mmCIF file of C-alpha atoms in Angstrom:
data_model
loop_
_atom_site.group_PDB
_atom_site.id
_atom_site.type_symbol
_atom_site.label_atom_id
_atom_site.label_comp_id
_atom_site.label_asym_id
_atom_site.label_seq_id
_atom_site.Cartn_x
_atom_site.Cartn_y
_atom_site.Cartn_z
ATOM 1 C CA MET A 24 74.731 61.295 300.766
ATOM 2 C CA TYR A 25 72.238 61.721 303.695
ATOM 3 C CA ASN A 26 74.902 61.880 306.762
ATOM 4 C CA ILE A 27 78.723 64.056 306.638
ATOM 5 C CA PHE A 28 80.189 60.778 306.709
ATOM 6 C CA VAL A 29 78.443 59.955 304.122
ATOM 7 C CA ARG A 30 79.357 62.022 302.004
ATOM 8 C CA ALA A 31 83.262 62.792 302.950
ATOM 9 C CA ASN A 32 83.754 58.652 302.311
ATOM 10 C CA ALA A 33 82.052 59.670 298.811
ATOM 11 C CA VAL A 34 84.298 62.729 297.733
ATOM 12 C CA PHE A 35 87.411 61.105 298.802
ATOM 13 C CA PHE A 36 87.361 57.773 297.425
ATOM 14 C CA TYR A 37 85.939 59.200 294.050
ATOM 15 C CA TRP A 38 88.685 61.171 293.950
ATOM 16 C CA THR A 39 90.512 57.966 294.546
ATOM 17 C CA THR A 40 89.148 56.457 291.797
ATOM 18 C CA VAL A 41 90.119 59.959 289.511
ATOM 19 C CA ILE A 42 93.183 59.765 290.668
ATOM 20 C CA PHE A 43 93.443 55.140 289.596
ATOM 21 C CA PHE A 44 92.119 56.643 285.983
ATOM 22 C CA LEU A 45 95.189 59.962 285.340
ATOM 23 C CA SER A 46 98.277 57.610 286.745
ATOM 24 C CA MET A 47 96.430 54.499 284.635
ATOM 25 C CA GLY A 48 96.825 57.374 281.665
ATOM 26 C CA CYS A 49 100.502 58.679 283.575
ATOM 27 C CA SER A 50 102.151 55.344 282.849
ATOM 28 C CA VAL A 51 100.280 54.626 279.240
ATOM 29 C CA THR A 52 101.894 57.926 277.547
ATOM 30 C CA SER A 53 105.220 57.398 278.889
ATOM 31 C CA PHE A 54 105.719 53.586 277.782
ATOM 32 C CA TYR A 55 107.778 54.339 274.592
ATOM 33 C CA PHE A 56 110.167 57.519 274.607
ATOM 34 C CA GLU A 57 113.163 58.072 273.765
ATOM 35 C CA SER A 58 115.922 59.406 275.425
ATOM 36 C CA ASN A 59 120.001 59.993 274.225
ATOM 37 C CA PRO A 60 122.121 59.967 277.326
ATOM 38 C CA THR A 61 125.706 60.824 277.983
ATOM 39 C CA VAL A 62 127.852 59.399 279.411
ATOM 40 C CA THR A 63 132.259 59.658 279.928
ATOM 41 C CA LEU A 64 134.045 57.761 282.755
ATOM 42 C CA GLN A 65 137.589 58.483 282.949
ATOM 43 C CA LEU A 66 140.140 57.134 285.570
ATOM 44 C CA ASN A 67 141.676 60.707 287.725
ATOM 45 C CA LYS A 68 143.906 58.704 289.754
ATOM 46 C CA PHE A 69 145.056 55.145 290.872
ATOM 47 C CA GLU A 70 145.397 54.689 294.594
ATOM 48 C CA GLU A 71 146.484 51.437 295.120
ATOM 49 C CA LEU A 72 146.139 47.368 294.425
ATOM 50 C CA SER A 73 146.946 45.626 297.792
ATOM 51 C CA TYR A 74 145.941 42.802 299.494
ATOM 52 C CA VAL A 75 144.009 42.636 303.018
ATOM 53 C CA ALA A 76 145.201 39.822 305.084
ATOM 54 C CA SER A 77 143.001 39.976 307.187
ATOM 55 C CA TYR A 78 139.700 38.649 304.797
ATOM 56 C CA ASN A 79 142.509 37.088 302.599
ATOM 57 C CA ALA A 80 141.316 38.989 299.557
ATOM 58 C CA GLU A 81 143.366 41.831 297.320
ATOM 59 C CA ASN A 82 141.760 45.305 297.015
ATOM 60 C CA ALA A 83 141.931 48.104 293.944
ATOM 61 C CA LEU A 84 141.068 51.589 295.011
ATOM 62 C CA PHE A 85 140.662 55.071 292.407
ATOM 63 C CA SER A 86 139.224 57.862 291.906
ATOM 64 C CA LEU A 87 137.083 58.492 288.872
ATOM 65 C CA ASP A 88 135.827 61.648 286.427
ATOM 66 C CA ILE A 89 132.377 61.080 285.918
ATOM 67 C CA ASP A 90 130.740 62.727 283.901
ATOM 68 C CA ALA A 91 126.967 62.059 282.779
ATOM 69 C CA ASP A 92 124.215 64.001 281.451
ATOM 70 C CA LEU A 93 121.203 62.077 282.323
ATOM 71 C CA THR A 94 117.896 64.381 282.499
ATOM 72 C CA SER A 95 116.408 62.911 278.650
ATOM 73 C CA LEU A 96 115.594 60.006 280.351
ATOM 74 C CA PHE A 97 113.347 62.054 282.539
ATOM 75 C CA ASN A 98 109.753 61.943 281.591
ATOM 76 C CA TRP A 99 106.780 62.124 283.704
ATOM 77 C CA ASN A 100 106.571 58.304 284.747
ATOM 78 C CA VAL A 101 109.681 59.089 286.484
ATOM 79 C CA LYS A 102 110.149 59.002 289.740
ATOM 80 C CA GLN A 103 113.932 58.343 290.359
ATOM 81 C CA LEU A 104 117.146 56.373 288.881
ATOM 82 C CA PHE A 105 119.011 54.434 290.548
ATOM 83 C CA VAL A 106 121.855 54.902 288.973
ATOM 84 C CA TRP A 107 125.908 53.268 289.454
ATOM 85 C CA VAL A 108 129.400 52.504 288.011
ATOM 86 C CA SER A 109 130.160 48.675 287.679
ATOM 87 C CA ALA A 110 133.436 47.225 287.093
ATOM 88 C CA GLU A 111 133.861 44.085 284.686
ATOM 89 C CA TYR A 112 136.904 41.809 285.236
ATOM 90 C CA GLU A 113 137.772 38.262 283.788
ATOM 91 C CA THR A 114 139.718 35.431 286.068
ATOM 92 C CA LYS A 115 141.169 32.065 285.661
ATOM 93 C CA THR A 116 137.712 31.160 288.042
ATOM 94 C CA TYR A 117 135.013 33.022 286.449
ATOM 95 C CA ASP A 118 134.567 34.087 282.831
ATOM 96 C CA LYS A 119 132.170 37.481 284.346
ATOM 97 C CA ASN A 120 132.699 39.506 287.320
ATOM 98 C CA GLN A 121 130.711 42.348 288.049
ATOM 99 C CA VAL A 122 131.551 44.498 290.763
ATOM 100 C CA ILE A 123 129.603 47.721 292.183
ATOM 101 C CA LEU A 124 131.964 50.541 293.332
ATOM 102 C CA TRP A 125 130.255 53.334 292.806
ATOM 103 C CA ASP A 126 125.933 54.659 293.001
ATOM 104 C CA THR A 127 123.710 57.345 293.678
ATOM 105 C CA ILE A 128 120.109 58.033 293.090
ATOM 106 C CA VAL A 129 118.876 61.398 291.019
ATOM 107 C CA GLU A 130 115.370 62.327 292.109
ATOM 108 C CA SER A 131 115.081 64.670 289.849
ATOM 109 C CA VAL A 132 115.621 66.710 286.352
ATOM 110 C CA ASP A 133 118.167 69.453 288.177
ATOM 111 C CA GLU A 134 120.271 66.894 289.882
ATOM 112 C CA ALA A 135 120.144 64.608 286.138
ATOM 113 C CA HIS A 136 123.831 66.003 285.231
ATOM 114 C CA ILE A 137 126.376 63.965 287.081
ATOM 115 C CA LEU A 138 129.586 65.848 286.974
ATOM 116 C CA LEU A 139 131.752 64.849 289.858
ATOM 117 C CA LYS A 140 135.761 64.981 289.144
ATOM 118 C CA ASP A 141 137.922 63.067 291.583
ATOM 119 C CA GLU A 142 134.985 61.317 292.547
ATOM 120 C CA LYS A 143 136.239 58.374 295.115
ATOM 121 C CA LEU A 144 135.253 54.844 294.576
ATOM 122 C CA LYS A 145 132.162 54.109 296.737
ATOM 123 C CA TYR A 146 133.031 50.716 297.577
ATOM 124 C CA GLU A 147 136.333 49.079 296.888
ATOM 125 C CA LEU A 148 137.238 46.948 294.295
ATOM 126 C CA THR A 149 137.582 43.612 296.618
ATOM 127 C CA SER A 150 139.137 40.130 294.582
ATOM 128 C CA PHE A 151 138.406 36.849 296.697
ATOM 129 C CA GLU A 152 140.667 35.441 293.862
ATOM 130 C CA LYS A 153 143.063 37.817 294.222
ATOM 131 C CA GLU A 154 144.053 37.677 290.479
ATOM 132 C CA LEU A 155 143.985 41.708 289.660
ATOM 133 C CA ARG A 156 147.640 42.236 288.914
ATOM 134 C CA ASN A 157 148.069 42.379 285.348
ATOM 135 C CA ARG A 158 144.272 42.609 284.864
ATOM 136 C CA GLN A 159 142.844 44.854 282.558
ATOM 137 C CA ILE A 160 139.294 45.887 283.795
ATOM 138 C CA ASN A 161 136.352 47.630 282.292
ATOM 139 C CA LEU A 162 134.228 50.254 283.962
ATOM 140 C CA THR A 163 130.705 50.932 282.848
ATOM 141 C CA LEU A 164 128.052 53.617 284.318
ATOM 142 C CA SER A 165 124.401 51.909 284.594
ATOM 143 C CA TRP A 166 120.930 53.206 285.289
ATOM 144 C CA ASP A 167 117.903 51.594 286.246
ATOM 145 C CA ILE A 168 114.742 53.871 285.800
ATOM 146 C CA MET A 169 112.192 53.721 288.697
ATOM 147 C CA PRO A 170 108.632 54.823 287.237
ATOM 148 C CA VAL A 171 106.097 56.219 288.856
ATOM 149 C CA VAL A 172 103.224 54.036 287.728
ATOM 150 C CA GLY A 173 104.583 50.670 286.456
ATOM 151 C CA LEU A 174 106.865 47.836 287.308
ATOM 152 C CA LEU A 175 109.720 48.401 288.965
ATOM 153 C CA LYS A 176 112.348 47.248 286.650
ATOM 154 C CA MET A 177 110.578 48.340 283.095
ATOM 155 C CA GLN A 178 113.836 50.353 281.876
ATOM 156 C CA GLY A 179 117.387 50.272 282.310
ATOM 157 C CA GLY A 180 120.639 51.457 280.382
ATOM 158 C CA GLN A 181 123.975 51.667 280.547
ATOM 159 C CA SER A 182 126.813 53.770 278.728
ATOM 160 C CA SER A 183 128.337 52.536 275.781
ATOM 161 C CA ASN A 184 131.738 53.748 276.054
ATOM 162 C CA VAL A 185 133.338 51.883 278.847
ATOM 163 C CA HIS A 186 136.815 52.716 280.002
ATOM 164 C CA GLN A 187 139.386 50.521 280.418
ATOM 165 C CA ILE A 188 141.295 51.024 283.358
ATOM 166 C CA ASN A 189 145.735 48.612 283.861
ATOM 167 C CA MET A 190 145.807 47.206 287.308
ATOM 168 C CA PRO A 191 149.310 47.034 287.784
ATOM 169 C CA GLN A 192 151.770 44.387 288.592
ATOM 170 C CA LYS A 193 152.237 44.241 291.196
ATOM 171 C CA TYR A 194 151.027 45.657 294.250
ATOM 172 C CA VAL A 195 151.209 48.905 295.793
ATOM 173 C CA ARG A 196 150.148 52.217 297.455
ATOM 174 C CA LEU A 197 150.437 55.394 296.465
ATOM 175 C CA PRO A 198 150.355 58.829 299.132
ATOM 176 C CA SER A 199 147.135 59.569 297.702
ATOM 177 C CA SER A 200 144.992 56.722 298.576
ATOM 178 C CA HIS A 201 142.741 57.476 300.940
ATOM 179 C CA ARG A 202 143.154 54.236 302.937
ATOM 180 C CA ARG B 3 59.302 66.027 315.019
ATOM 181 C CA LEU B 4 57.171 65.642 312.277
ATOM 182 C CA SER B 5 56.216 69.017 312.356
ATOM 183 C CA ALA B 6 59.508 70.573 311.860
ATOM 184 C CA ASP B 7 60.274 72.690 308.832
ATOM 185 C CA LYS B 8 63.474 71.114 308.269
ATOM 186 C CA ALA B 9 63.714 67.038 309.227
ATOM 187 C CA GLY B 10 66.846 66.415 308.432
ATOM 188 C CA PRO B 11 70.007 68.360 307.910
ATOM 189 C CA MET B 12 70.298 67.784 304.158
ATOM 190 C CA ASP B 13 67.120 68.150 301.733
ATOM 191 C CA PHE B 14 67.331 65.145 298.947
ATOM 192 C CA VAL B 15 67.271 68.242 296.041
ATOM 193 C CA GLY B 16 70.814 69.098 298.057
ATOM 194 C CA GLN B 17 71.969 65.369 298.557
ATOM 195 C CA ARG B 18 71.402 65.110 295.168
ATOM 196 C CA LEU B 19 73.041 68.678 293.917
ATOM 197 C CA THR B 20 76.530 67.950 296.015
ATOM 198 C CA ASP B 21 76.596 64.073 294.434
ATOM 199 C CA ARG B 22 76.672 65.228 291.318
ATOM 200 C CA LEU B 23 78.684 68.803 292.545
ATOM 201 C CA HIS B 24 81.348 66.176 293.378
ATOM 202 C CA GLN B 25 82.240 64.145 291.283
ATOM 203 C CA LEU B 26 81.805 67.429 288.067
ATOM 204 C CA ILE B 27 84.982 69.136 290.124
ATOM 205 C CA THR B 28 86.916 66.339 291.132
ATOM 206 C CA ALA B 29 86.470 65.052 287.297
ATOM 207 C CA ILE B 30 87.267 68.209 285.692
ATOM 208 C CA PHE B 31 90.422 69.356 287.265
ATOM 209 C CA GLY B 32 91.668 65.844 286.862
ATOM 210 C CA VAL B 33 91.374 66.254 283.650
ATOM 211 C CA ILE B 34 92.423 69.699 283.753
ATOM 212 C CA GLY B 35 95.746 68.101 286.101
ATOM 213 C CA PHE B 36 96.740 65.624 283.739
ATOM 214 C CA PHE B 37 96.820 67.843 280.623
ATOM 215 C CA TYR B 38 99.078 70.206 282.647
ATOM 216 C CA GLY B 39 101.108 67.640 284.415
ATOM 217 C CA TYR B 40 101.649 65.431 280.764
ATOM 218 C CA VAL B 41 102.973 69.132 278.996
ATOM 219 C CA HIS B 42 104.724 69.813 281.891
ATOM 220 C CA GLN B 43 106.529 66.191 281.755
ATOM 221 C CA ARG B 44 105.745 65.949 286.349
ATOM 222 C CA PHE B 45 102.677 64.112 287.385
ATOM 223 C CA ALA B 46 103.867 65.796 291.441
ATOM 224 C CA PHE B 47 101.534 68.595 289.037
ATOM 225 C CA THR B 48 99.010 66.518 288.384
ATOM 226 C CA MET B 49 98.086 65.433 291.687
ATOM 227 C CA TYR B 50 98.159 68.791 293.216
ATOM 228 C CA ILE B 51 95.253 70.245 291.275
ATOM 229 C CA SER B 52 93.386 67.344 291.222
ATOM 230 C CA MET B 53 94.590 67.472 295.419
ATOM 231 C CA ILE B 54 93.004 71.233 295.206
ATOM 232 C CA GLY B 55 90.032 69.660 293.205
ATOM 233 C CA LEU B 56 88.809 66.781 295.674
ATOM 234 C CA GLY B 57 89.106 69.962 298.598
ATOM 235 C CA ILE B 58 87.198 72.333 296.809
ATOM 236 C CA SER B 59 84.268 69.835 295.860
ATOM 237 C CA ALA B 60 85.219 68.859 299.660
ATOM 238 C CA LEU B 61 84.394 72.143 300.888
ATOM 239 C CA LEU B 62 81.431 72.890 298.819
ATOM 240 C CA CYS B 63 79.627 68.895 299.428
ATOM 241 C CA VAL B 64 80.701 68.071 302.745
ATOM 242 C CA PRO B 65 79.262 69.564 305.482
ATOM 243 C CA ASP B 66 75.592 71.093 305.939
ATOM 244 C CA TRP B 67 75.415 74.303 304.446
ATOM 245 C CA PRO B 68 72.493 76.343 304.934
ATOM 246 C CA PHE B 69 72.043 76.355 300.690
ATOM 247 C CA LEU B 70 71.910 72.511 300.664
ATOM 248 C CA ASN B 71 68.865 72.736 302.542
ATOM 249 C CA GLN B 72 66.529 74.959 300.721
ATOM 250 C CA ASN B 73 63.682 71.997 299.435
ATOM 251 C CA PRO B 74 62.543 70.237 302.900
ATOM 252 C CA LEU B 75 59.825 67.359 302.961
ATOM 253 C CA LYS B 76 56.476 68.589 302.716
ATOM 254 C CA TRP B 77 55.062 66.145 305.516
ATOM 255 C CA GLN B 78 51.513 65.569 305.675
ATOM 256 C CA GLU B 79 50.487 67.481 308.871
ATOM 257 C CA ALA B 80 49.446 65.370 312.173
ATOM 258 C CA MET B 81 46.394 63.310 312.527
ATOM 259 C CA GLY B 82 44.588 63.993 315.807
ATOM 260 C CA ASP B 83 43.544 61.156 318.137
ATOM 261 C CA ASN B 84 40.456 60.513 316.023
ATOM 262 C CA GLN B 85 38.528 56.768 317.615
ATOM 263 C CA GLU B 86 36.696 56.086 314.640
ATOM 264 C CA ASP B 87 39.525 56.643 312.444
ATOM 265 C CA GLU B 88 41.378 53.742 314.128
ATOM 266 C CA ASP B 89 39.196 51.351 314.202
ATOM 267 C CA GLU B 90 37.233 51.923 311.067
ATOM 268 C CA ASP B 91 39.445 48.649 309.279
ATOM 269 C CA VAL B 92 40.348 45.966 312.144
ATOM 270 C CA ASP B 93 37.635 43.176 311.196
ATOM 271 C CA GLU B 94 37.974 43.564 307.295
ATOM 272 C CA PRO B 95 41.116 41.584 306.404
ATOM 273 C CA VAL B 96 40.150 38.719 308.539
ATOM 274 C CA VAL B 97 36.880 38.967 306.528
ATOM 275 C CA GLN B 98 38.799 38.800 303.087
ATOM 276 C CA LYS B 99 41.247 36.237 304.009
ATOM 277 C CA GLU B 100 38.523 33.898 303.927
ATOM 278 C CA LYS B 101 36.988 34.963 300.919
ATOM 279 C CA ARG B 102 39.963 34.641 298.920
ATOM 280 C CA SER B 103 41.519 30.892 299.073
ATOM 281 C CA GLY B 104 41.080 29.896 295.923
ATOM 282 C CA SER B 105 41.105 33.224 293.262
ATOM 283 C CA LYS B 106 43.892 35.538 292.155
ATOM 284 C CA PRO B 107 43.539 38.910 292.661
ATOM 285 C CA LYS B 108 42.802 40.217 289.325
ATOM 286 C CA SER B 109 44.389 43.819 289.504
ATOM 287 C CA LYS B 110 47.123 44.760 292.246
ATOM 288 C CA GLY B 111 47.232 48.634 292.031
ATOM 289 C CA LYS B 112 44.686 49.926 289.884
ATOM 290 C CA ASN B 113 41.589 50.092 292.536
ATOM 291 C CA LYS B 114 43.074 51.946 295.155
ATOM 292 C CA SER B 115 40.033 52.406 297.503
ATOM 293 C CA ASN B 116 38.752 48.396 297.667
ATOM 294 C CA ASN B 117 42.102 48.071 299.454
ATOM 295 C CA LYS B 118 42.575 44.482 301.122
ATOM 296 C CA SER B 119 45.570 43.883 302.122
ATOM 297 C CA GLY B 120 44.774 45.706 305.795
ATOM 298 C CA ILE B 121 46.677 49.011 305.280
ATOM 299 C CA ARG B 122 44.653 51.705 306.937
ATOM 300 C CA GLN B 123 43.330 54.193 304.563
ATOM 301 C CA ARG B 124 43.421 57.771 305.643
ATOM 302 C CA ARG B 125 39.694 59.738 304.838
ATOM 303 C CA ARG B 126 40.709 63.293 303.340
#
């Protein structure tokens, strides 16, 4: 401690040691916590189901009403939530197909209640098997919690109520389609 | 330089004080921040409060404040150029080595007057 640089070094790195122990305490105290998120997903309007020749696949587009109350997921060890809507369906070739249609990042408790009407899909539902006609599709809202201190994929979950959509029997393009 | 009042930017009492003070301040603000952040469930509050502690301890402990230099070392007064004193013990180490070749010294630190190592001792 005889020199100003020695003292500055000591003060700063002692602080980082204190922060280390505080972070460990934060991680430990938030390991087990209960949450009750409530999610409602609904189809707002169906827009189109068509065949795209340029990449030889079927495309489905629609818009959703999303009502997700994720405020109970936040504790002091949550940096942000990654939330997405995924569609799951079965084809003749594969038992399980999952496609992410929409996602968002929730960074604080204030933004955690997602209330969206007529939200267009961010990503189109594209199927290369071309078996989407007359297919039943299950929509689920899921989330990943990114902690402040901890492993990245520590906690995740999904909505318990699954919304079902039935694809039309023939290709259709409604005037509400935004493409 | 040896006869100056303040030998350096901070004396040993000040160094010990800064060492303990910065640790105490940072630790206390860390604990306060931990509980405040836990109550409000926001780790950002913990970080901010601990950074306030860092700032206060840096302010009090890092710069060379005069209040930390209040106990300077009391150096001895400089000796004058006395030829007798300097040449006094020069011959002794050579003579003493021949005597002590086989025997071990009995007590190492007890007799200060019997100085066989060649360190010059100043007579008061």
